[in-house]
PDB file of C-alpha atoms in Angstrom:
ATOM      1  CA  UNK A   1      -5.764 120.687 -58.091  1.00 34.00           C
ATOM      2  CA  UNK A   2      -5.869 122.636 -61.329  1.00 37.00           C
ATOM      3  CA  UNK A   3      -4.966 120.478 -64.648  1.00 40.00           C
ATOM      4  CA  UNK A   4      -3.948 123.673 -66.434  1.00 43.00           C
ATOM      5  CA  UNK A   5      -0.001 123.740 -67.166  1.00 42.00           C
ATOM      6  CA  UNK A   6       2.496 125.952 -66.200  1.00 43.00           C
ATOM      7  CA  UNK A   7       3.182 128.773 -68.967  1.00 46.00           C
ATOM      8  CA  UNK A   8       6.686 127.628 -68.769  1.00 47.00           C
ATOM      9  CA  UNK A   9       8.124 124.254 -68.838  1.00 52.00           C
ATOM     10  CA  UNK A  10      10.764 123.525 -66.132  1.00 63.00           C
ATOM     11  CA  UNK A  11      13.067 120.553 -65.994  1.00 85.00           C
ATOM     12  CA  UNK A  12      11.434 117.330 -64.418  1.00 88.00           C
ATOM     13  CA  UNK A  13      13.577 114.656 -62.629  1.00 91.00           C
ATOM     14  CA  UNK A  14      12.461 111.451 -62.193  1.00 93.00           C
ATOM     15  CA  UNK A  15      14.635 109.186 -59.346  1.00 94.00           C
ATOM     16  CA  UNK A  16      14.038 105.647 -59.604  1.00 94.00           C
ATOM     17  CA  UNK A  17      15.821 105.633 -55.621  1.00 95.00           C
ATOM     18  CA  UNK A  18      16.636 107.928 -52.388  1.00 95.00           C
ATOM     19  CA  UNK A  19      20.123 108.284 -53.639  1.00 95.00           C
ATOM     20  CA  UNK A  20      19.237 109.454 -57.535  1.00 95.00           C
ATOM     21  CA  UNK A  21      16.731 112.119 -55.613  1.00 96.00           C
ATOM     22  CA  UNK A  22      19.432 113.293 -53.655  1.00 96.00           C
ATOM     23  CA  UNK A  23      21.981 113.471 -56.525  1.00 95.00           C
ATOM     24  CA  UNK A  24      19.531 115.588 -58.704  1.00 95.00           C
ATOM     25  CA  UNK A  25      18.813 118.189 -55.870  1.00 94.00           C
ATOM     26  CA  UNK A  26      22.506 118.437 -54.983  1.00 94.00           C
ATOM     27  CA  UNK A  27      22.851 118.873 -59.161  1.00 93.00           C
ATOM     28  CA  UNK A  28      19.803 121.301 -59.159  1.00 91.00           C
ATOM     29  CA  UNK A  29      20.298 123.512 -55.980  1.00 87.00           C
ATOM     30  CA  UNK A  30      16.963 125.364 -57.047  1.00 87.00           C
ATOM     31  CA  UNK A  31      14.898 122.426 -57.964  1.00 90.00           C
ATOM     32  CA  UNK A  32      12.462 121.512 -55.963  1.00 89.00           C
ATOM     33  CA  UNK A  33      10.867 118.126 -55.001  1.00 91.00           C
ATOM     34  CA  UNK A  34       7.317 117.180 -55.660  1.00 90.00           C
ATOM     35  CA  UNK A  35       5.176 114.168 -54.435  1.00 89.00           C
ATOM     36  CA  UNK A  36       1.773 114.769 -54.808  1.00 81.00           C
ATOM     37  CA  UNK A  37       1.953 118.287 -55.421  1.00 77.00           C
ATOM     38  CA  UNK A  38      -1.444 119.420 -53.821  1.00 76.00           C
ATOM     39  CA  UNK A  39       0.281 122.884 -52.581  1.00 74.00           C
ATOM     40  CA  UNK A  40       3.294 123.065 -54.934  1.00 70.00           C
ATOM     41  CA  UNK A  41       1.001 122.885 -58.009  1.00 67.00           C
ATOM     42  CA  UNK A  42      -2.093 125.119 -56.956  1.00 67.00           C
ATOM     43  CA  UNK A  43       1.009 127.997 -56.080  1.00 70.00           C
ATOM     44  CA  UNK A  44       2.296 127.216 -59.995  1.00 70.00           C
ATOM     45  CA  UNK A  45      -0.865 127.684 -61.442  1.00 70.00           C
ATOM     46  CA  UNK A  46      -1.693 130.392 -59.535  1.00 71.00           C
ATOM     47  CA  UNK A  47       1.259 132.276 -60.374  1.00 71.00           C
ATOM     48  CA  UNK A  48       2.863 132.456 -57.191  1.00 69.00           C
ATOM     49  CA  UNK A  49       5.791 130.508 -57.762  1.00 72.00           C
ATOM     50  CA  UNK A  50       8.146 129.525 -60.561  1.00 80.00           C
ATOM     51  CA  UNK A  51      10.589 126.685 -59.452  1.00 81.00           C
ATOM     52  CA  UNK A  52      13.808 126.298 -61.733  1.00 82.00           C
ATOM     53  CA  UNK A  53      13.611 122.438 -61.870  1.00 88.00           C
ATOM     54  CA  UNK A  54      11.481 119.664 -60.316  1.00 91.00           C
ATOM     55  CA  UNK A  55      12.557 116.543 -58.687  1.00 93.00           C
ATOM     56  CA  UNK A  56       9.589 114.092 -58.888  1.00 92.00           C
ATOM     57  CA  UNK A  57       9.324 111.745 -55.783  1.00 93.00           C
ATOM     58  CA  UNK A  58       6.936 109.413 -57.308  1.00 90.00           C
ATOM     59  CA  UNK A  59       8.518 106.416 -58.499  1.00 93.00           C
ATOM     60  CA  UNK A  60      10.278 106.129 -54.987  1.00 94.00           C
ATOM     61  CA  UNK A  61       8.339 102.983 -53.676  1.00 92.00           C
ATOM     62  CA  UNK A  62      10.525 103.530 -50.345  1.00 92.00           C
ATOM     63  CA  UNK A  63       9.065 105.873 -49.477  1.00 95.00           C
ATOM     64  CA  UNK A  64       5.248 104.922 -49.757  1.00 93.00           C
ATOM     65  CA  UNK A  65       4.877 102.440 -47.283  1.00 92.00           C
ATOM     66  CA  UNK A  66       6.167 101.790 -43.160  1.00 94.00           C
ATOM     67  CA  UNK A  67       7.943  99.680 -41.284  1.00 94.00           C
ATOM     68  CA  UNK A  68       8.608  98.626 -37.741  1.00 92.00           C
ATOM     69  CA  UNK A  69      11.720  99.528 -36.043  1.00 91.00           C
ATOM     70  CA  UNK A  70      12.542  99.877 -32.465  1.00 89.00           C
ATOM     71  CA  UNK A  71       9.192 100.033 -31.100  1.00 90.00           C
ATOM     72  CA  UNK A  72       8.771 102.931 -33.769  1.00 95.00           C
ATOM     73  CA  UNK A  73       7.016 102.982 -37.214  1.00 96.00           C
ATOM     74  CA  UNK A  74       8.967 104.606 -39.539  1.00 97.00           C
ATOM     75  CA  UNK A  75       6.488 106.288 -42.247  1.00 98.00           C
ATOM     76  CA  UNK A  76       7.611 106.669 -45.877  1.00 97.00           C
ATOM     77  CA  UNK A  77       7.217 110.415 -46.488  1.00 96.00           C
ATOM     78  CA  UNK A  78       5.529 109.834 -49.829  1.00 95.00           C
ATOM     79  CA  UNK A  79       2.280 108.149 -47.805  1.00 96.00           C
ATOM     80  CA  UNK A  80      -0.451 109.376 -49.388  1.00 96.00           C
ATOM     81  CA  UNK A  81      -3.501 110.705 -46.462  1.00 96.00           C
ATOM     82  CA  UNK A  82      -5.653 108.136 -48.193  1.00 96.00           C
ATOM     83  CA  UNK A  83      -3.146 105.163 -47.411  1.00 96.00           C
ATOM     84  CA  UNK A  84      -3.087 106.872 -43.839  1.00 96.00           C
ATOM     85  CA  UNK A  85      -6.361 106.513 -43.937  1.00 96.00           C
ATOM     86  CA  UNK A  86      -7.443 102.576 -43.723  1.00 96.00           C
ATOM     87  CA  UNK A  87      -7.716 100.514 -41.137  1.00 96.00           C
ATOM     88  CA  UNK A  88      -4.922  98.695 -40.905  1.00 95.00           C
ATOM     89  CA  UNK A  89      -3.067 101.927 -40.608  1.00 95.00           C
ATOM     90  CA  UNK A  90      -6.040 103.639 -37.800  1.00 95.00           C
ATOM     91  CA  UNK A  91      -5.087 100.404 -35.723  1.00 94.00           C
ATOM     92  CA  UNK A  92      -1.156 101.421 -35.609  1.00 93.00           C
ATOM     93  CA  UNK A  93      -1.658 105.365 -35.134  1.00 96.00           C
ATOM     94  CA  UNK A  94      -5.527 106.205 -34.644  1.00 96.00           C
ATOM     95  CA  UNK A  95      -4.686 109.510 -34.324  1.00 97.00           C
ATOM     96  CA  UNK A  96      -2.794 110.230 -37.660  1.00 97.00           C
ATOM     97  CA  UNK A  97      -5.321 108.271 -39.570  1.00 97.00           C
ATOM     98  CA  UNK A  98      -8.158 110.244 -38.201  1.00 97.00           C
ATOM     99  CA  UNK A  99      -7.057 113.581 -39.332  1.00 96.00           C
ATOM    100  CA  UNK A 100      -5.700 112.211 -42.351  1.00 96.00           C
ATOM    101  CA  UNK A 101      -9.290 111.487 -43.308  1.00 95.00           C
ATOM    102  CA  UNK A 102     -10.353 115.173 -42.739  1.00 92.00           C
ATOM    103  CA  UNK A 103      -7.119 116.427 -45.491  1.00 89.00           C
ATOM    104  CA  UNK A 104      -9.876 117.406 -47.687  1.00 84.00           C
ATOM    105  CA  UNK A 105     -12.050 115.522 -50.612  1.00 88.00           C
ATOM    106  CA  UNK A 106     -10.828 112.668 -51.914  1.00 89.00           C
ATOM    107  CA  UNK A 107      -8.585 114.082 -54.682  1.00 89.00           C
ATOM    108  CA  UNK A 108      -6.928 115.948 -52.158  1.00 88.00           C
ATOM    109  CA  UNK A 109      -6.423 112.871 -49.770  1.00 93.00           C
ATOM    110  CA  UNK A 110      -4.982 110.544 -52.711  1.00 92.00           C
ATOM    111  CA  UNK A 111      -2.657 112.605 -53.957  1.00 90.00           C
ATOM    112  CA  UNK A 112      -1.433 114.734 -50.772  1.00 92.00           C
ATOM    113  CA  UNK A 113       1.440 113.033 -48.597  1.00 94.00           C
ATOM    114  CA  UNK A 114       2.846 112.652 -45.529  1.00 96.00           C
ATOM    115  CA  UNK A 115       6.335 114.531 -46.332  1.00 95.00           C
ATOM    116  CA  UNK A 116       4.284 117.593 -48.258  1.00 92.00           C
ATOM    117  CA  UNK A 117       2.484 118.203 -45.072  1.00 92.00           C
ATOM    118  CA  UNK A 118       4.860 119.135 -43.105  1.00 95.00           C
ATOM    119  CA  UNK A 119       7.518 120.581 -45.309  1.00 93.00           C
ATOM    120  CA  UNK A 120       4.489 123.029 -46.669  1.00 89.00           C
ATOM    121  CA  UNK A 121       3.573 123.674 -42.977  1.00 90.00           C
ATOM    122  CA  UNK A 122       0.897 125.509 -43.630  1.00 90.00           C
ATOM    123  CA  UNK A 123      -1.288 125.781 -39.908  1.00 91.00           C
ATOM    124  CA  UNK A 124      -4.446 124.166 -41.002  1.00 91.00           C
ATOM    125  CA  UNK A 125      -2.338 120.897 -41.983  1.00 93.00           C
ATOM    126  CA  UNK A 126      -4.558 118.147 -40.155  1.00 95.00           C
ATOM    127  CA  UNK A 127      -1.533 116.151 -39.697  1.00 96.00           C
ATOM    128  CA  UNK A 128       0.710 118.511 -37.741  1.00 97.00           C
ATOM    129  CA  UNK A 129      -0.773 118.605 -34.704  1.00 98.00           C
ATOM    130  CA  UNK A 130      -0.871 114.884 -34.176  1.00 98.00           C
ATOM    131  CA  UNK A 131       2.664 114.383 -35.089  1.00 98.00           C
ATOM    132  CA  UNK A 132       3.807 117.619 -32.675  1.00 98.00           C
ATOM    133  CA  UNK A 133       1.954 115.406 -29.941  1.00 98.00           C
ATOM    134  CA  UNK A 134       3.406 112.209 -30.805  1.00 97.00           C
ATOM    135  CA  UNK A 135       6.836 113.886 -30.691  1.00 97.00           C
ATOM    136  CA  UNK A 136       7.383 112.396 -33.989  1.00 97.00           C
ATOM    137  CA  UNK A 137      10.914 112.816 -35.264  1.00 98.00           C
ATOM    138  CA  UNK A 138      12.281 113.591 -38.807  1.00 98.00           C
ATOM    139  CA  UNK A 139      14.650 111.703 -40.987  1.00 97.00           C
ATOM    140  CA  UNK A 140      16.174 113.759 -43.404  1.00 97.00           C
ATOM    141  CA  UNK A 141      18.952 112.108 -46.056  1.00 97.00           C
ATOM    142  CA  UNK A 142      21.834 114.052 -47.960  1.00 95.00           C
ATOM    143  CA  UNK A 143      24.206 113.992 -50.333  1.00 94.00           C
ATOM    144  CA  UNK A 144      26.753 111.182 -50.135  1.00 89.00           C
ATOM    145  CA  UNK A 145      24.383 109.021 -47.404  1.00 88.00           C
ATOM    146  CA  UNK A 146      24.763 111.309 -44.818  1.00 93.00           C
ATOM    147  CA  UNK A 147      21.329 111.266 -42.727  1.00 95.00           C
ATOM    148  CA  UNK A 148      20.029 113.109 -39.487  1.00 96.00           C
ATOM    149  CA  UNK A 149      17.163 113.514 -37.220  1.00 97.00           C
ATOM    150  CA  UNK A 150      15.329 116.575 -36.867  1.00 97.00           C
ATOM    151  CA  UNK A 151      12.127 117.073 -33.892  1.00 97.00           C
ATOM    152  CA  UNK A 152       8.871 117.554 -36.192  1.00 97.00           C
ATOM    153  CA  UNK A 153       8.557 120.508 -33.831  1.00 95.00           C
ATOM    154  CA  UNK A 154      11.720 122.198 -34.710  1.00 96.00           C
ATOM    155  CA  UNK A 155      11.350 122.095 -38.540  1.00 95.00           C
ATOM    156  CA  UNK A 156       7.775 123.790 -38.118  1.00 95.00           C
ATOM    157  CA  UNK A 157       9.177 126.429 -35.585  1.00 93.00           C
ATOM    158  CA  UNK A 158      11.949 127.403 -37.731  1.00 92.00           C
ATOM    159  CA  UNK A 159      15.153 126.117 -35.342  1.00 93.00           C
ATOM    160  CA  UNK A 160      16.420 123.847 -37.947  1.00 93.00           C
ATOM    161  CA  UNK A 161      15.778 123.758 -41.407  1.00 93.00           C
ATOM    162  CA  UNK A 162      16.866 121.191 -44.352  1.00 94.00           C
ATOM    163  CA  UNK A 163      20.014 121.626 -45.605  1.00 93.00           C
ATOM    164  CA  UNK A 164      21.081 122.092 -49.801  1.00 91.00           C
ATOM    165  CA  UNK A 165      19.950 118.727 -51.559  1.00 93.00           C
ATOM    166  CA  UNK A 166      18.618 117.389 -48.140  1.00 95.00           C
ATOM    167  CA  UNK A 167      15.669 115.617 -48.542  1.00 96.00           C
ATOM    168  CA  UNK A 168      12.695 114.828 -45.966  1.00 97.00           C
ATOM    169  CA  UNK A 169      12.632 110.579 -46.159  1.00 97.00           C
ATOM    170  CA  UNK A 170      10.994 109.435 -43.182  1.00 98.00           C
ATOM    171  CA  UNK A 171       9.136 110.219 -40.286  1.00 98.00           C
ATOM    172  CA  UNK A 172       9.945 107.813 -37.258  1.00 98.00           C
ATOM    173  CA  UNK A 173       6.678 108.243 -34.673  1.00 97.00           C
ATOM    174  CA  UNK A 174       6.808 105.956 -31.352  1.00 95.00           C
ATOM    175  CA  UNK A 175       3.849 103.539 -31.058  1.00 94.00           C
ATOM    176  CA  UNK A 176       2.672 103.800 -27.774  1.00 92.00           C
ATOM    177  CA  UNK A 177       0.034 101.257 -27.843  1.00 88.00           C
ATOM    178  CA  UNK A 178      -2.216 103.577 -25.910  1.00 93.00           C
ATOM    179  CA  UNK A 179      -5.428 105.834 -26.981  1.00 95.00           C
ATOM    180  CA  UNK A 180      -5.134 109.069 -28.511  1.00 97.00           C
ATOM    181  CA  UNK A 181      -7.682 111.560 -30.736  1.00 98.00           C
ATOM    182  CA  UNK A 182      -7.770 113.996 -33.170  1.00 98.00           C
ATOM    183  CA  UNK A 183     -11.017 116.385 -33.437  1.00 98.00           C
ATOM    184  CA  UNK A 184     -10.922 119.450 -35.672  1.00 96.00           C
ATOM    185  CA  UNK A 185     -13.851 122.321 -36.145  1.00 96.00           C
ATOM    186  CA  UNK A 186     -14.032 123.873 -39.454  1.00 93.00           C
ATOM    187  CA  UNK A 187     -16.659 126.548 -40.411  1.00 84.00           C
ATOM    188  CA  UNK A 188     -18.896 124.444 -42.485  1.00 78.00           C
ATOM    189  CA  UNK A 189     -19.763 120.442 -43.012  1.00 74.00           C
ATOM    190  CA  UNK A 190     -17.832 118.408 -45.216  1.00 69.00           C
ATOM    191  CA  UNK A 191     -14.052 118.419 -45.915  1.00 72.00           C
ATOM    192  CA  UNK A 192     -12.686 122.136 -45.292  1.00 79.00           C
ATOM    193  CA  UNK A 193     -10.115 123.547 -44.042  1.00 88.00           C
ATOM    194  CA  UNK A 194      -9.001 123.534 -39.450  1.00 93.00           C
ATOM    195  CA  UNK A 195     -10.550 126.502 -37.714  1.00 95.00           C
ATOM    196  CA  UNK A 196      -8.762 124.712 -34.844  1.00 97.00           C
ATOM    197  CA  UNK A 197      -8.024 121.116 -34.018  1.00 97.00           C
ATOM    198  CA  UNK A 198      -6.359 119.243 -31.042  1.00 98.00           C
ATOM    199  CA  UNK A 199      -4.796 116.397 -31.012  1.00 98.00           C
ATOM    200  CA  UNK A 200      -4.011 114.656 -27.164  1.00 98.00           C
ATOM    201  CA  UNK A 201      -2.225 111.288 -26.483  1.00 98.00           C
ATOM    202  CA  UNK A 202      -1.711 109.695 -23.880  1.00 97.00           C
ATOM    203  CA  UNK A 203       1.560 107.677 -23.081  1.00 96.00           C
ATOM    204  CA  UNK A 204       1.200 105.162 -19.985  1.00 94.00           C
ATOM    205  CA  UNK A 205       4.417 104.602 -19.872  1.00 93.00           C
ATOM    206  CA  UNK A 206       6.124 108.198 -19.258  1.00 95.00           C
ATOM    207  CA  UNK A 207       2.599 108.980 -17.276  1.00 96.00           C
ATOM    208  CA  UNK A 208       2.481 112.226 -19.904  1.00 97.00           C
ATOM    209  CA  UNK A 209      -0.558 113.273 -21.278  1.00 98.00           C
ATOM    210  CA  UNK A 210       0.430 115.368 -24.204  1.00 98.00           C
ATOM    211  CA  UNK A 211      -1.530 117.604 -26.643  1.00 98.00           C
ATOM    212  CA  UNK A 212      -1.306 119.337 -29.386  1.00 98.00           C
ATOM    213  CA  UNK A 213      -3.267 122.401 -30.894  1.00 98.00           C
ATOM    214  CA  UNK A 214      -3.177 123.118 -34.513  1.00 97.00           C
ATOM    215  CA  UNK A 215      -4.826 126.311 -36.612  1.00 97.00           C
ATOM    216  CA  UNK A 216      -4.621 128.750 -33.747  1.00 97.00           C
ATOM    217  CA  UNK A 217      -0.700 129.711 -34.889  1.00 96.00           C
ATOM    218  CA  UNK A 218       1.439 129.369 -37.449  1.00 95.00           C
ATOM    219  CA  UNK A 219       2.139 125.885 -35.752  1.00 96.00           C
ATOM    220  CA  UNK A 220       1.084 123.279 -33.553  1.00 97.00           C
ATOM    221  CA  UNK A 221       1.027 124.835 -30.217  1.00 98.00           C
ATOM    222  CA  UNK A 222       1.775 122.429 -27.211  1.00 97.00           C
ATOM    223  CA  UNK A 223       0.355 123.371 -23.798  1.00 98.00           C
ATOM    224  CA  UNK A 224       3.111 121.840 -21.345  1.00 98.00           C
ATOM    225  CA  UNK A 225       1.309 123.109 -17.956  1.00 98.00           C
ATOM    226  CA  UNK A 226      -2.111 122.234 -18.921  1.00 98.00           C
ATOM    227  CA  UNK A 227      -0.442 118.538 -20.288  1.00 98.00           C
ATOM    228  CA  UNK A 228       1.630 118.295 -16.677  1.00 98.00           C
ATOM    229  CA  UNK A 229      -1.305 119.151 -14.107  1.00 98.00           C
ATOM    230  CA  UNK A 230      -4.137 117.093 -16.040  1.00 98.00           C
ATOM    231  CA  UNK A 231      -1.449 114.173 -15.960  1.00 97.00           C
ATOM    232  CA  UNK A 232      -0.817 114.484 -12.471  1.00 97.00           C
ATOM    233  CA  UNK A 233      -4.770 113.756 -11.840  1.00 96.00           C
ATOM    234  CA  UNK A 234      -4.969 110.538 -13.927  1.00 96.00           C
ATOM    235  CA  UNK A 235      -4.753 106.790 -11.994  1.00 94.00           C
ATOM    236  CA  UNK A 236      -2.337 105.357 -14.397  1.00 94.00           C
ATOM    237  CA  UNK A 237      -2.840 101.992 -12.352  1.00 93.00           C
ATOM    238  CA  UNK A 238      -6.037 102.029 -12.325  1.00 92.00           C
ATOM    239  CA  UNK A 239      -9.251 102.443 -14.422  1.00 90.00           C
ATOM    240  CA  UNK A 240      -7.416 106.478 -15.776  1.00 91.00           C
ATOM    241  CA  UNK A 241     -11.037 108.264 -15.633  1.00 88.00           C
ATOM    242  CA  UNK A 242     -10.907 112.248 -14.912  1.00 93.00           C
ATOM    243  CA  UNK A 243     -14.210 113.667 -13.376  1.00 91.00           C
ATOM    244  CA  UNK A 244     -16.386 115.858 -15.651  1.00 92.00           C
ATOM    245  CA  UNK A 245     -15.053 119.045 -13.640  1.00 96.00           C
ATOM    246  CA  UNK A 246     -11.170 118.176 -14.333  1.00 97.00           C
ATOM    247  CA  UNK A 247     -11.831 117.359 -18.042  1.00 97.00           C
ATOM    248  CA  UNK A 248     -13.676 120.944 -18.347  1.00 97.00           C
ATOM    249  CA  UNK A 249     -10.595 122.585 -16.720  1.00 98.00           C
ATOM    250  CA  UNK A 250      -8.381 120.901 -18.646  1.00 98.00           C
ATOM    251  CA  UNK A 251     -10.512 122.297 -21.825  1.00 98.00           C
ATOM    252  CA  UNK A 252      -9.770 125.778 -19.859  1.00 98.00           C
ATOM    253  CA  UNK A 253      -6.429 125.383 -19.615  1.00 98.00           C
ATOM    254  CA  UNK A 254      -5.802 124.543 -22.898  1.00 98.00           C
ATOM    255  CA  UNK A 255      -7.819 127.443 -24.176  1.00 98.00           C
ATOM    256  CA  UNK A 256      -6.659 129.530 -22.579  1.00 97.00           C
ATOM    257  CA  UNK A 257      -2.823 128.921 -23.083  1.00 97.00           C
ATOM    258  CA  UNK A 258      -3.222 128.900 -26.721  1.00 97.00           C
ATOM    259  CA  UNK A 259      -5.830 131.648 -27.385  1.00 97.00           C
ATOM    260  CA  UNK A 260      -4.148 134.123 -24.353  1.00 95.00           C
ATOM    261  CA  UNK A 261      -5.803 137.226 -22.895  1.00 91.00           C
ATOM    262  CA  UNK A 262      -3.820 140.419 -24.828  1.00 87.00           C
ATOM    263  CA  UNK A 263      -0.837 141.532 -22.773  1.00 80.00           C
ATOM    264  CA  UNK A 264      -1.371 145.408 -21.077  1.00 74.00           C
ATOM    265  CA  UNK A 265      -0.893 148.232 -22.800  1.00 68.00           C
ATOM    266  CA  UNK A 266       2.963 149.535 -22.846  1.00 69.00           C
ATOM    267  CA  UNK A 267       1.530 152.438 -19.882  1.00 68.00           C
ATOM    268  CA  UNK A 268       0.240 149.792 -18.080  1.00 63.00           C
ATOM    269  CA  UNK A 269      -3.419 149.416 -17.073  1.00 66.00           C
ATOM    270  CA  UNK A 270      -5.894 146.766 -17.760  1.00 70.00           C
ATOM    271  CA  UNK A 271      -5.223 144.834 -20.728  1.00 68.00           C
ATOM    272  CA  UNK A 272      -7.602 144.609 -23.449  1.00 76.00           C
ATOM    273  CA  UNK A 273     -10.258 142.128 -23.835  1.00 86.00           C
ATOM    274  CA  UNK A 274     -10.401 139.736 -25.973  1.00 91.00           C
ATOM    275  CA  UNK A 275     -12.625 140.243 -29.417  1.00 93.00           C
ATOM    276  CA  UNK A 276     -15.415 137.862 -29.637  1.00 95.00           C
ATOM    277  CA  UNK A 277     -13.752 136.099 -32.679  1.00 95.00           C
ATOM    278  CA  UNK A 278     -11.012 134.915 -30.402  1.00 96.00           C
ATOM    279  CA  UNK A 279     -13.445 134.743 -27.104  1.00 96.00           C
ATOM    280  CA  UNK A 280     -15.042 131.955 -29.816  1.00 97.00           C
ATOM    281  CA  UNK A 281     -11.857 130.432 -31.154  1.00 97.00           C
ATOM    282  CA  UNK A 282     -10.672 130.012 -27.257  1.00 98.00           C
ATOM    283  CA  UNK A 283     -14.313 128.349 -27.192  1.00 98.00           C
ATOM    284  CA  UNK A 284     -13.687 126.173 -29.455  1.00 98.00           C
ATOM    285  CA  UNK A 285     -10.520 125.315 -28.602  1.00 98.00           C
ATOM    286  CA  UNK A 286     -11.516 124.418 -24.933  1.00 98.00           C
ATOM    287  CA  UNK A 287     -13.929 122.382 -26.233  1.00 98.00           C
ATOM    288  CA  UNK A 288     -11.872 120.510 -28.573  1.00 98.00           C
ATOM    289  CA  UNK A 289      -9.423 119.251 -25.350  1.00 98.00           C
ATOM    290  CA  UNK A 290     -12.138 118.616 -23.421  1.00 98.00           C
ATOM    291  CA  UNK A 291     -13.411 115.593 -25.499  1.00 98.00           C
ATOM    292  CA  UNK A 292     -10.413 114.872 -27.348  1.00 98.00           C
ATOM    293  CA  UNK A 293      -9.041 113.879 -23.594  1.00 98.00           C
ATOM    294  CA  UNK A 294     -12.475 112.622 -22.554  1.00 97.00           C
ATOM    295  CA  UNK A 295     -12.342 110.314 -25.769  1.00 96.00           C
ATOM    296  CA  UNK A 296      -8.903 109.362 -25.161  1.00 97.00           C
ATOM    297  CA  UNK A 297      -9.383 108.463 -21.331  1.00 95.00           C
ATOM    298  CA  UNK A 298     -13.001 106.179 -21.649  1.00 89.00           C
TER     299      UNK A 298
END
């Protein structure tokens, strides 16, 4: 994150609770909030954007930490990917802890949050796919207490969006007490940015396999026929082990349904091929499933 200032000063709220936050967006319609500010800031200092006001989410210790609720945890959106990190939070949600060790270098991972993820939504976010296979669901607070739930996957598609002075609080994801992985291929070593990444879970008690593929699209894409057939091949009684041959389809499957062959031509015809960049992302992708749901099922 750059240190340099913006060239003009904007007003900077400071809530002590959930309540003052919402009061100062509902008395700032433009203002926008800020947590750890890893996107907000970098598009300031670039240039890119000029917000009116800013309503500072940092002194909101509510919204750092988790707690258990109705076989949920409900996650704070201010959790930094460092926090999500550790091991006492890997042994609640391996999944979400694993890519929120890949957010980047350090700085990135103590300062970036939970919340900032997904209301950025940017495709490479590490945590998106996870949370689109967990099914995780939104809690989103307004002005005079009122409070809803919103799918993660609806925000990030664009079907519902947050309301004036509604702010993004928690994010309620069911712990299923079951494995599930995270993998993600970048183009170099070290923390960088998705090329693709998959997330899969399993849930024993549905009998669902479900997986989710980040990078690809603008957002987590979820491959519901590749999810139903590889879950109708799993013993859920018994030791659930998948022969090499069904794991590789599955990797097939998945690739392609996200990375698709191009549709004909509008006079019909053969359709195109694909171009070896995607031929290699569809690769990858495949290969991502495969032992994210090998992993998952040993």
């Amino acid at each position: 994150m750059s240190t340099h200032a913006p060239r003009t000063a904007q007003p900077v709220a400071l809530p002590a609770t959930l309540d003052e936050a919402v009061a100062a967006l509902a008395a700032e319609p433009a203002a926008v909030p800020v947590a750890g500010g890893t996107d907000l800031m970098g598009d300031v200092n670039a240039g890119l954007l000029r917000p009116a006001a800013l309503v500072g989410l940092g002194r909101l210790g509510e919204l750092r930490g988790w707690e258990y609720r109705d076989g949920h945890a409900v996650l704070g959106a201010c959790l930094t990917h460092a926090r999500m990190g550790r091991p006492d939070f890997a042994a609640l949600i391996p999944a979400l802890a694993a890519a929120a060790r890949t957010a980047g270098p350090p700085q990135v991972r103590n300062a970036g949050t939970l919340g900032g993820n997904i209301i950025t939504g940017a495709a490479t976010g590490d945590t998106l796919p996870v949370l689109a296979a967990l099914e995780a669901q939104l809690v989103v607070v307004g002005p005079e207490g009122a409070e809803r739930s919103i799918p993660v996957g609806h925000l990030l598609a664009g079907r519902e969006r947050l309301r004036p002075a509604e702010l993004l609080a928690f994010v309620r994801v069911p712990l299923l007490h079951a494995p599930q992985t995270f993998l993600k291929a970048t183009g170099r070593t070290g923390p960088a940015r998705a090329l693709a990444s998959v997330s899969v879970v399993l849930d024993p008690v549905r009998r669902e396999v479900r997986c989710a593929v980040g990078a690809v699209a603008p957002m987590p894409l979820r491959p519901l026929e590749a999810e139903r057939w590889v879950a109708s091949l799993v013993d859920w009684d018994g030791e659930r082990r998948l022969p090499p041959d069904a794991l590789a389809a599955f990797g097939e499957y998945v690739g392609a349904a996200c990375v698709p062959d191009p549709e004909p031509g509008p006079e019909g015809g053969e359709p195109a091929e694909l171009s070896p960049a995607l031929r290699h992302l569809r690769r990858t992708v495949a290969a991502l499933a495969r032992r994210g749901l090998g992993r998952a099922l040993s």
